Short mmCIF file of C-alpha atoms in Angstrom, two decimals:
data_model
loop_
_atom_site.label_atom_id
_atom_site.label_comp_id
_atom_site.label_asym_id
_atom_site.label_seq_id
_atom_site.Cartn_x
_atom_site.Cartn_y
_atom_site.Cartn_z
CA UNK A 1 -85.76 -68.99 -77.00
CA UNK A 2 -83.11 -69.92 -79.54
CA UNK A 3 -80.40 -68.32 -77.39
CA UNK A 4 -77.92 -70.27 -75.25
CA UNK A 5 -75.23 -69.28 -72.75
CA UNK A 6 -72.28 -71.65 -72.59
CA UNK A 7 -70.36 -71.09 -69.36
CA UNK A 8 -67.75 -72.89 -67.27
CA UNK A 9 -66.45 -72.79 -63.71
CA UNK A 10 -63.76 -74.76 -61.85
CA UNK A 11 -64.80 -78.23 -60.69
CA UNK A 12 -63.54 -77.91 -57.12
CA UNK A 13 -65.93 -78.39 -54.22
CA UNK A 14 -66.64 -74.68 -53.76
CA UNK A 15 -67.53 -74.08 -57.38
CA UNK A 16 -69.56 -77.25 -57.78
CA UNK A 17 -71.63 -75.95 -54.89
CA UNK A 18 -71.86 -72.60 -56.70
CA UNK A 19 -73.16 -74.39 -59.79
CA UNK A 20 -75.77 -76.14 -57.67
CA UNK A 21 -76.85 -72.80 -56.19
CA UNK A 22 -77.07 -71.32 -59.67
CA UNK A 23 -79.21 -74.24 -60.82
CA UNK A 24 -81.51 -73.96 -57.82
CA UNK A 25 -82.05 -70.20 -58.18
CA UNK A 26 -82.55 -70.26 -61.95
CA UNK A 27 -84.95 -73.19 -61.69
CA UNK A 28 -87.06 -71.68 -58.88
CA UNK A 29 -87.17 -68.30 -60.64
CA UNK A 30 -87.88 -69.92 -64.02
CA UNK A 31 -84.92 -68.08 -65.55
CA UNK A 32 -83.26 -70.82 -67.57
CA UNK A 33 -83.00 -74.52 -68.24
CA UNK A 34 -79.50 -75.81 -67.51
CA UNK A 35 -77.67 -78.95 -68.63
CA UNK A 36 -74.10 -80.16 -68.40
CA UNK A 37 -72.09 -79.64 -71.58
CA UNK A 38 -69.62 -82.47 -72.13
CA UNK A 39 -66.15 -81.56 -73.40
CA UNK A 40 -63.42 -84.23 -73.73
CA UNK A 41 -59.95 -83.96 -72.22
CA UNK A 42 -57.65 -82.56 -74.88
CA UNK A 43 -53.88 -82.42 -75.08
CA UNK A 44 -53.21 -79.02 -73.56
CA UNK A 45 -49.72 -78.28 -74.87
CA UNK A 46 -48.11 -75.05 -73.70
CA UNK A 47 -49.94 -72.05 -72.32
CA UNK A 48 -48.36 -69.92 -75.06
CA UNK A 49 -49.92 -72.15 -77.72
CA UNK A 50 -53.29 -71.86 -75.95
CA UNK A 51 -53.11 -68.07 -76.09
CA UNK A 52 -52.54 -68.26 -79.84
CA UNK A 53 -55.36 -70.79 -80.24
CA UNK A 54 -57.69 -68.57 -78.25
CA UNK A 55 -57.30 -65.79 -80.80
CA UNK A 56 -57.55 -68.18 -83.75
CA UNK A 57 -60.68 -69.85 -82.37
CA UNK A 58 -62.32 -66.47 -81.86
CA UNK A 59 -61.86 -65.66 -85.55
CA UNK A 60 -62.93 -69.15 -86.59
CA UNK A 61 -66.06 -68.89 -84.43
CA UNK A 62 -67.07 -65.63 -86.16
CA UNK A 63 -66.34 -67.12 -89.60
CA UNK A 64 -68.34 -70.30 -88.91
CA UNK A 65 -71.37 -68.36 -87.64
CA UNK A 66 -71.26 -66.09 -90.69
CA UNK A 67 -71.00 -69.11 -92.99
CA UNK A 68 -74.00 -70.97 -91.59
CA UNK A 69 -76.09 -67.80 -91.71
CA UNK A 70 -75.18 -67.35 -95.38
CA UNK A 71 -76.07 -70.98 -96.03
CA UNK A 72 -79.39 -70.61 -94.22
CA UNK A 73 -80.16 -67.55 -96.33
CA UNK A 74 -79.26 -69.51 -99.46
CA UNK A 75 -81.82 -72.14 -98.48
CA UNK A 76 -84.41 -69.35 -98.17
CA UNK A 77 -83.54 -68.09 -101.65
CA UNK A 78 -83.65 -71.52 -103.26
CA UNK A 79 -86.95 -72.35 -101.52
CA UNK A 80 -88.54 -69.03 -102.50
CA UNK A 81 -91.89 -70.70 -103.20
CA UNK A 82 -91.86 -72.75 -99.97
CA UNK A 83 -90.32 -70.45 -97.36
CA UNK A 84 -92.53 -71.91 -94.64
CA UNK A 85 -90.62 -75.19 -94.96
CA UNK A 86 -87.17 -73.64 -94.55
CA UNK A 87 -86.69 -74.53 -90.82
CA UNK A 88 -87.31 -78.22 -91.46
CA UNK A 89 -84.43 -78.16 -93.96
CA UNK A 90 -82.00 -76.58 -91.49
CA UNK A 91 -81.18 -79.62 -89.40
CA UNK A 92 -78.11 -81.32 -87.98
CA UNK A 93 -77.03 -84.96 -88.33
CA UNK A 94 -77.54 -87.07 -85.19
CA UNK A 95 -74.98 -86.36 -82.52
CA UNK A 96 -77.09 -87.78 -79.69
CA UNK A 97 -76.10 -91.41 -79.55
CA UNK A 98 -74.05 -93.53 -81.91
CA UNK A 99 -77.10 -95.48 -83.08
CA UNK A 100 -78.88 -92.24 -84.01
CA UNK A 101 -76.03 -90.73 -86.03
CA UNK A 102 -77.91 -91.25 -89.30
CA UNK A 103 -80.94 -89.25 -88.15
CA UNK A 104 -81.50 -85.53 -88.47
CA UNK A 105 -82.54 -83.38 -85.52
CA UNK A 106 -83.40 -79.75 -84.99
CA UNK A 107 -80.58 -77.39 -84.05
CA UNK A 108 -81.75 -76.82 -80.48
CA UNK A 109 -81.77 -80.57 -79.79
CA UNK A 110 -78.29 -80.91 -81.25
CA UNK A 111 -76.91 -78.20 -78.96
CA UNK A 112 -78.65 -79.44 -75.82
CA UNK A 113 -77.58 -83.05 -76.51
CA UNK A 114 -74.10 -82.23 -77.78
CA UNK A 115 -71.51 -84.99 -77.86
CA UNK A 116 -68.01 -84.51 -79.20
CA UNK A 117 -67.47 -86.36 -82.48
CA UNK A 118 -64.35 -88.40 -81.75
CA UNK A 119 -64.28 -89.94 -85.23
CA UNK A 120 -64.16 -86.60 -87.02
CA UNK A 121 -62.11 -84.64 -84.51
CA UNK A 122 -59.99 -87.06 -82.42
CA UNK A 123 -59.41 -85.59 -78.97
CA UNK A 124 -56.06 -87.38 -78.75
CA UNK A 125 -54.65 -85.18 -81.48
CA UNK A 126 -52.91 -81.93 -80.53
CA UNK A 127 -55.40 -79.09 -80.19
CA UNK A 128 -53.79 -77.21 -83.05
CA UNK A 129 -54.48 -80.18 -85.35
CA UNK A 130 -58.13 -80.32 -84.32
CA UNK A 131 -58.53 -76.59 -84.96
CA UNK A 132 -56.77 -76.93 -88.32
CA UNK A 133 -59.15 -79.72 -89.36
CA UNK A 134 -62.15 -77.58 -88.49
CA UNK A 135 -60.73 -74.53 -90.30
CA UNK A 136 -60.01 -76.51 -93.49
CA UNK A 137 -63.44 -78.11 -93.43
CA UNK A 138 -65.22 -74.76 -93.14
CA UNK A 139 -62.98 -73.13 -95.75
CA UNK A 140 -63.82 -75.89 -98.25
CA UNK A 141 -67.55 -75.52 -97.57
CA UNK A 142 -67.31 -71.77 -98.13
CA UNK A 143 -65.42 -72.28 -101.41
CA UNK A 144 -68.07 -74.69 -102.65
CA UNK A 145 -70.86 -72.40 -101.44
CA UNK A 146 -69.46 -69.48 -103.41
CA UNK A 147 -69.18 -71.46 -106.64
CA UNK A 148 -72.61 -73.06 -106.32
CA UNK A 149 -74.44 -69.88 -105.36
CA UNK A 150 -72.62 -67.97 -108.13
CA UNK A 151 -73.87 -70.51 -110.67
CA UNK A 152 -77.39 -70.33 -109.23
CA UNK A 153 -77.39 -66.52 -109.23
CA UNK A 154 -76.21 -66.48 -112.84
CA UNK A 155 -79.08 -68.80 -113.69
CA UNK A 156 -81.53 -66.53 -111.85
CA UNK A 157 -80.18 -63.40 -113.54
CA UNK A 158 -80.43 -64.92 -117.01
CA UNK A 159 -83.96 -66.07 -116.28
CA UNK A 160 -84.97 -62.67 -114.89
CA UNK A 161 -83.56 -60.96 -117.97
CA UNK A 162 -85.59 -63.21 -120.23
CA UNK A 163 -88.70 -62.74 -118.10
CA UNK A 164 -88.28 -58.96 -118.18
CA UNK A 165 -88.31 -59.11 -121.96
CA UNK A 166 -91.75 -60.67 -121.82
CA UNK A 167 -93.08 -58.12 -119.31
CA UNK A 168 -92.09 -54.79 -120.89
CA UNK A 169 -94.14 -52.60 -123.21
CA UNK A 170 -94.41 -53.13 -126.95
CA UNK A 171 -91.28 -51.04 -127.54
CA UNK A 172 -89.00 -53.27 -125.45
CA UNK A 173 -90.55 -56.66 -124.82
CA UNK A 174 -89.80 -59.76 -126.82
CA UNK A 175 -92.34 -60.45 -129.53
CA UNK A 176 -91.67 -64.16 -129.87
CA UNK A 177 -94.61 -65.02 -127.61
CA UNK A 178 -96.96 -62.60 -129.41
CA UNK A 179 -96.49 -63.17 -133.11
CA UNK A 180 -97.18 -66.28 -135.13
CA UNK A 181 -96.11 -67.55 -138.51
CA UNK A 182 -99.49 -66.62 -140.00
CA UNK A 183 -98.88 -62.91 -139.28
CA UNK A 184 -96.07 -62.69 -141.84
CA UNK A 185 -95.41 -63.05 -145.54
CA UNK A 186 -92.45 -65.41 -145.55
CA UNK A 187 -90.07 -66.74 -148.18
CA UNK A 188 -90.86 -63.96 -150.64
CA UNK A 189 -88.15 -62.41 -152.76
CA UNK A 190 -89.99 -59.11 -153.04
CA UNK A 191 -92.41 -58.75 -150.11
CA UNK A 192 -91.76 -58.31 -146.38
CA UNK A 193 -94.01 -57.86 -143.34
CA UNK A 194 -93.10 -55.17 -140.81
CA UNK A 195 -94.40 -54.63 -137.27
CA UNK A 196 -95.46 -51.09 -136.39
CA UNK A 197 -96.34 -49.68 -132.95
CA UNK A 198 -99.21 -47.20 -133.19
CA UNK A 199 -100.37 -45.03 -130.24
CA UNK A 200 -103.96 -45.81 -129.27
CA UNK A 201 -105.29 -42.32 -130.16
CA UNK A 202 -103.79 -42.75 -133.66
CA UNK A 203 -105.45 -46.03 -134.64
CA UNK A 204 -107.86 -44.31 -137.04
CA UNK A 205 -105.07 -42.24 -138.58
CA UNK A 206 -103.02 -45.40 -139.14
CA UNK A 207 -105.87 -47.16 -140.90
CA UNK A 208 -106.38 -44.15 -143.19
CA UNK A 209 -102.75 -43.44 -144.04
CA UNK A 210 -100.61 -46.60 -143.83
CA UNK A 211 -101.21 -47.53 -147.48
CA UNK A 212 -100.02 -44.09 -148.64
CA UNK A 213 -96.99 -43.70 -146.37
CA UNK A 214 -94.88 -45.08 -149.22
CA UNK A 215 -95.21 -46.59 -152.64
CA UNK A 216 -95.68 -50.31 -152.97
CA UNK A 217 -97.57 -50.93 -149.68
CA UNK A 218 -99.91 -53.89 -150.03
CA UNK A 219 -103.52 -52.67 -149.61
CA UNK A 220 -105.51 -54.01 -146.66
CA UNK A 221 -102.41 -55.79 -145.32
CA UNK A 222 -102.52 -54.37 -141.78
CA UNK A 223 -103.75 -56.31 -138.77
CA UNK A 224 -103.73 -55.54 -135.01
CA UNK A 225 -102.03 -58.46 -133.26
CA UNK A 226 -101.29 -57.11 -129.75
CA UNK A 227 -102.00 -54.16 -127.44
CA UNK A 228 -100.72 -52.66 -124.23
CA UNK A 229 -101.79 -49.54 -122.30
CA UNK A 230 -100.09 -47.13 -124.70
CA UNK A 231 -100.72 -48.59 -128.12
CA UNK A 232 -101.06 -51.50 -130.49
CA UNK A 233 -98.81 -53.66 -132.63
CA UNK A 234 -99.88 -53.74 -136.28
CA UNK A 235 -98.55 -55.72 -139.22
CA UNK A 236 -98.07 -54.17 -142.64
CA UNK A 237 -96.75 -55.81 -145.81
CA UNK A 238 -94.81 -53.95 -148.48
CA UNK A 239 -92.08 -54.37 -151.06
CA UNK A 240 -88.59 -54.78 -149.67
CA UNK A 241 -87.11 -51.97 -151.71
CA UNK A 242 -89.28 -49.31 -149.99
CA UNK A 243 -88.54 -50.35 -146.39
CA UNK A 244 -86.32 -47.35 -145.63
CA UNK A 245 -88.76 -44.87 -147.15
CA UNK A 246 -91.66 -46.41 -145.24
CA UNK A 247 -89.75 -46.22 -141.94
CA UNK A 248 -88.97 -42.55 -142.49
CA UNK A 249 -92.59 -41.64 -143.29
CA UNK A 250 -93.89 -43.74 -140.40
CA UNK A 251 -91.59 -41.94 -137.96
CA UNK A 252 -92.82 -38.55 -139.21
CA UNK A 253 -96.35 -39.67 -138.31
CA UNK A 254 -95.26 -40.95 -134.85
CA UNK A 255 -95.59 -44.60 -135.87
CA UNK A 256 -92.65 -46.77 -134.72
CA UNK A 257 -91.39 -49.68 -136.78
CA UNK A 258 -90.08 -52.46 -134.53
CA UNK A 259 -86.89 -54.06 -135.82
CA UNK A 260 -88.21 -57.58 -135.97
CA UNK A 261 -88.07 -60.18 -138.69
CA UNK A 262 -89.77 -63.49 -138.20
CA UNK A 263 -87.22 -66.27 -137.72
CA UNK A 264 -88.85 -69.49 -136.64
CA UNK A 265 -85.59 -71.05 -135.49
CA UNK A 266 -84.64 -68.01 -133.37
CA UNK A 267 -88.10 -67.82 -131.81
CA UNK A 268 -87.99 -71.52 -131.00
CA UNK A 269 -84.50 -71.12 -129.51
CA UNK A 270 -85.66 -68.23 -127.29
CA UNK A 271 -88.69 -70.14 -126.07
CA UNK A 272 -86.61 -73.22 -125.37
CA UNK A 273 -84.04 -71.11 -123.49
CA UNK A 274 -86.73 -69.64 -121.25
CA UNK A 275 -88.20 -73.08 -120.65
CA UNK A 276 -84.76 -74.53 -119.89
CA UNK A 277 -83.88 -71.76 -117.43
CA UNK A 278 -87.21 -72.14 -115.65
CA UNK A 279 -86.66 -75.89 -115.45
CA UNK A 280 -83.04 -75.56 -114.29
CA UNK A 281 -84.00 -73.09 -111.56
CA UNK A 282 -86.84 -75.29 -110.35
CA UNK A 283 -84.61 -78.36 -110.36
CA UNK A 284 -82.16 -76.66 -107.99
CA UNK A 285 -84.90 -76.87 -105.38
CA UNK A 286 -87.89 -78.99 -106.41
CA UNK A 287 -90.28 -80.13 -103.72
CA UNK A 288 -88.64 -81.98 -100.87
CA UNK A 289 -89.92 -85.50 -100.43
CA UNK A 290 -88.71 -85.60 -96.86
CA UNK A 291 -92.33 -84.72 -96.01
CA UNK A 292 -91.79 -83.99 -92.33
CA UNK A 293 -94.99 -84.47 -90.44
CA UNK A 294 -96.40 -81.39 -88.77
CA UNK A 295 -96.42 -81.54 -85.01
CA UNK A 296 -93.97 -84.43 -84.86
CA UNK A 297 -90.33 -83.66 -84.27
CA UNK A 298 -89.13 -87.18 -83.58
CA UNK A 299 -89.23 -90.91 -84.04
CA UNK A 300 -91.59 -92.40 -81.46
CA UNK A 301 -89.31 -95.41 -80.91
CA UNK A 302 -86.18 -93.42 -79.95
CA UNK A 303 -86.34 -91.55 -76.67
CA UNK A 304 -83.46 -89.24 -75.83
CA UNK A 305 -83.10 -88.02 -72.27
CA UNK A 306 -81.01 -85.24 -70.79
CA UNK A 307 -80.13 -85.17 -67.13
CA UNK A 308 -80.65 -81.60 -65.87
CA UNK A 309 -77.84 -80.11 -63.83
CA UNK A 310 -78.34 -80.47 -60.09
CA UNK A 311 -81.10 -83.09 -60.23
CA UNK A 312 -79.94 -86.32 -61.87
CA UNK A 313 -83.15 -88.10 -60.87
CA UNK A 314 -85.35 -85.84 -62.97
CA UNK A 315 -85.11 -86.64 -66.70
CA UNK A 316 -86.05 -84.05 -69.25
CA UNK A 317 -89.06 -84.62 -71.44
CA UNK A 318 -88.38 -87.39 -73.94
CA UNK A 319 -87.46 -86.18 -77.40
CA UNK A 320 -87.43 -88.34 -80.49
CA UNK A 321 -86.04 -87.76 -83.97
CA UNK A 322 -87.90 -86.49 -87.03
CA UNK A 323 -90.02 -88.89 -89.00
CA UNK A 324 -88.85 -88.97 -92.56
CA UNK A 325 -89.97 -90.42 -95.85
CA UNK A 326 -87.73 -91.16 -98.81
CA UNK A 327 -84.74 -89.17 -97.54
CA UNK A 328 -83.38 -86.82 -100.18
CA UNK A 329 -85.65 -87.95 -103.03
CA UNK A 330 -87.21 -85.17 -105.06
CA UNK A 331 -84.70 -82.55 -103.93
CA UNK A 332 -82.70 -80.50 -106.37
CA UNK A 333 -78.89 -80.68 -106.26
CA UNK A 334 -78.39 -77.22 -104.75
CA UNK A 335 -80.92 -77.68 -101.95
CA UNK A 336 -79.53 -81.15 -101.22
CA UNK A 337 -75.97 -79.78 -101.08
CA UNK A 338 -77.04 -76.90 -98.83
CA UNK A 339 -78.82 -79.22 -96.39
CA UNK A 340 -75.89 -81.61 -96.08
CA UNK A 341 -73.22 -78.94 -95.79
CA UNK A 342 -75.27 -76.66 -93.54
CA UNK A 343 -75.40 -79.57 -91.12
CA UNK A 344 -71.63 -80.11 -91.41
CA UNK A 345 -70.87 -76.41 -90.90
CA UNK A 346 -73.28 -76.12 -87.96
CA UNK A 347 -71.80 -79.18 -86.24
CA UNK A 348 -68.31 -77.76 -86.77
CA UNK A 349 -69.45 -74.44 -85.27
CA UNK A 350 -70.68 -76.06 -82.05
CA UNK A 351 -67.43 -78.02 -81.79
CA UNK A 352 -65.58 -74.71 -82.09
CA UNK A 353 -67.67 -73.36 -79.19
CA UNK A 354 -66.67 -76.39 -77.14
CA UNK A 355 -63.00 -75.82 -77.98
CA UNK A 356 -63.26 -72.16 -77.00
CA UNK A 357 -64.71 -73.12 -73.63
CA UNK A 358 -61.91 -75.62 -73.08
CA UNK A 359 -59.09 -73.24 -74.07
CA UNK A 360 -60.47 -70.26 -72.16
CA UNK A 361 -61.16 -72.39 -69.07
CA UNK A 362 -57.57 -73.66 -68.98
CA UNK A 363 -56.24 -70.13 -69.49
CA UNK A 364 -58.56 -68.73 -66.84
CA UNK A 365 -58.50 -71.47 -64.21
CA UNK A 366 -55.04 -72.97 -64.84
CA UNK A 367 -53.70 -76.52 -64.77
CA UNK A 368 -54.45 -79.32 -64.15
CA UNK A 369 -57.58 -79.19 -66.32
CA UNK A 370 -60.52 -79.26 -63.95
CA UNK A 371 -63.69 -77.37 -64.89
CA UNK A 372 -67.37 -77.99 -65.56
CA UNK A 373 -69.11 -76.55 -68.65
CA UNK A 374 -72.81 -75.82 -68.45
CA UNK A 375 -75.32 -74.86 -71.13
CA UNK A 376 -78.03 -72.41 -70.07
CA UNK A 377 -81.10 -71.73 -72.16
CA UNK A 378 -82.83 -68.55 -70.95
CA UNK A 379 -86.58 -69.02 -70.86
CA UNK A 380 -87.38 -65.58 -72.24
CA UNK A 381 -85.65 -62.40 -73.35
CA UNK A 382 -86.93 -60.38 -70.41
CA UNK A 383 -85.23 -62.73 -67.92
CA UNK A 384 -81.68 -62.40 -69.29
CA UNK A 385 -80.80 -59.39 -67.13
CA UNK A 386 -81.91 -61.17 -63.98
CA UNK A 387 -80.09 -64.35 -65.08
CA UNK A 388 -76.88 -62.38 -65.55
CA UNK A 389 -77.24 -60.93 -62.04
CA UNK A 390 -77.66 -64.42 -60.58
CA UNK A 391 -74.54 -65.69 -62.35
CA UNK A 392 -72.57 -62.64 -61.28
CA UNK A 393 -73.61 -63.14 -57.67
CA UNK A 394 -72.88 -66.88 -57.64
CA UNK A 395 -69.44 -66.62 -59.27
CA UNK A 396 -68.32 -63.27 -57.93
CA UNK A 397 -65.54 -64.97 -55.97
CA UNK A 398 -63.83 -66.11 -59.18
CA UNK A 399 -62.96 -62.57 -60.26
CA UNK A 400 -63.95 -59.60 -58.11
CA UNK A 401 -62.81 -57.06 -60.72
CA UNK A 402 -64.81 -58.71 -63.49
CA UNK A 403 -67.85 -58.94 -61.22
CA UNK A 404 -67.61 -55.23 -60.47
CA UNK A 405 -67.25 -54.40 -64.17
CA UNK A 406 -70.54 -56.14 -64.96
CA UNK A 407 -72.30 -53.61 -62.76
CA UNK A 408 -70.06 -50.65 -63.56
CA UNK A 409 -68.89 -50.29 -67.19
CA UNK A 410 -66.38 -47.64 -66.10
CA UNK A 411 -64.26 -50.24 -64.29
CA UNK A 412 -61.27 -51.25 -66.42
CA UNK A 413 -59.92 -54.78 -66.36
CA UNK A 414 -56.11 -54.61 -66.65
CA UNK A 415 -54.66 -56.51 -69.61
CA UNK A 416 -58.06 -57.36 -71.09
CA UNK A 417 -58.71 -56.22 -74.65
CA UNK A 418 -62.36 -57.25 -74.81
CA UNK A 419 -65.15 -54.85 -73.99
CA UNK A 420 -66.33 -55.28 -70.41
CA UNK A 421 -69.72 -56.47 -71.59
CA UNK A 422 -68.02 -59.62 -72.98
CA UNK A 423 -66.06 -60.51 -69.86
CA UNK A 424 -67.50 -62.07 -66.72
CA UNK A 425 -66.13 -63.81 -63.60
CA UNK A 426 -66.83 -67.15 -65.33
CA UNK A 427 -65.99 -68.28 -68.88
CA UNK A 428 -68.88 -67.30 -71.13
CA UNK A 429 -69.80 -67.79 -74.79
CA UNK A 430 -73.02 -66.97 -76.57
CA UNK A 431 -74.85 -69.25 -79.02
CA UNK A 432 -77.69 -67.75 -81.04
CA UNK A 433 -79.68 -70.08 -83.29
CA UNK A 434 -81.76 -67.27 -84.83
CA UNK A 435 -79.98 -67.81 -88.14
CA UNK A 436 -82.66 -66.28 -90.36
CA UNK A 437 -83.12 -63.00 -88.50
#
């Protein structure tokens, strides 16, 4: 599953034993895989400031999640011809060990191996400064995303409009890709070639009458140059001074003169514009040369191990980082920007989750700071109800009212503004990596 539960409980002896019980039960019942989630010691400040930060972090959490989902969707749109490769472009930079910072890993690995980035978000700074840095970073990414996607969407719209012109019927579509120079009498002071749309049932009538629709029509000057389901496009050459009379007579006979005069420069410009837009759109994506190998998620020479909660002697299965070739080559500017900044926004989002756990744990459990955060990954959707019951049973002693409210939605929790379904005896936050759903 791509769902995670990030919880915390006090680190005193009683609650560490409760965490061990939780780990034993969930492991035996195959409910979830649990790992410790490391959060540094921050400067707490006042409890009043923490209350304000709690509200701000909640809003920032929602904003960050919305942003990365929009960015993931933008990757889908840019990679419209290669949607199967989208997941391998939604990665996060390193985060496992300092020597692996330059590598890219899948989102699940980043979350399960999370380490706070001290260089980007120094833990020695006041919490409000750390939160402000994260907020400004995400706001800048959103601003850039809006401008870049707006430019891309304008490009797409212009291209679609040009493509529509080449896909309509003979009454509406562009004729620049149908006609040729040889179809027209050009550079004549007296003669002009018109294009006339004739319904299919009227072909014979056209051939019999076009020469007599007006004076000064050149005999045997008509030629069928294109057809669609409704009719055909014919040329006819006549003297310029009878154009208006010819149009009137043609209309009376249900023949339609298309307003088109051959202009080689304009036709060339239109064709070049279509070609340019097609090229520009393709260049925003192009084919990624990262060429991730199927079935291999990691470098064979870098093993990363996680120590499961409650059993430090049992390492998790080794995971290595993605094998890559020619990083970034062959990628268009928009896809490249999306990949880099999706990673930045995602990393910021998980740091926000860590901050929320820290702030809520201090508010819930008090000072001095002493709690343990744990990341649970439910094994399957059907086991989440049972997993919640296990957690409620193990940590019931932390908050009897909250524990009761989990089982009975009618129980009110005094002073709590959240819905009961969001409040449990332990600190709890949800992480859902299903970003494309």
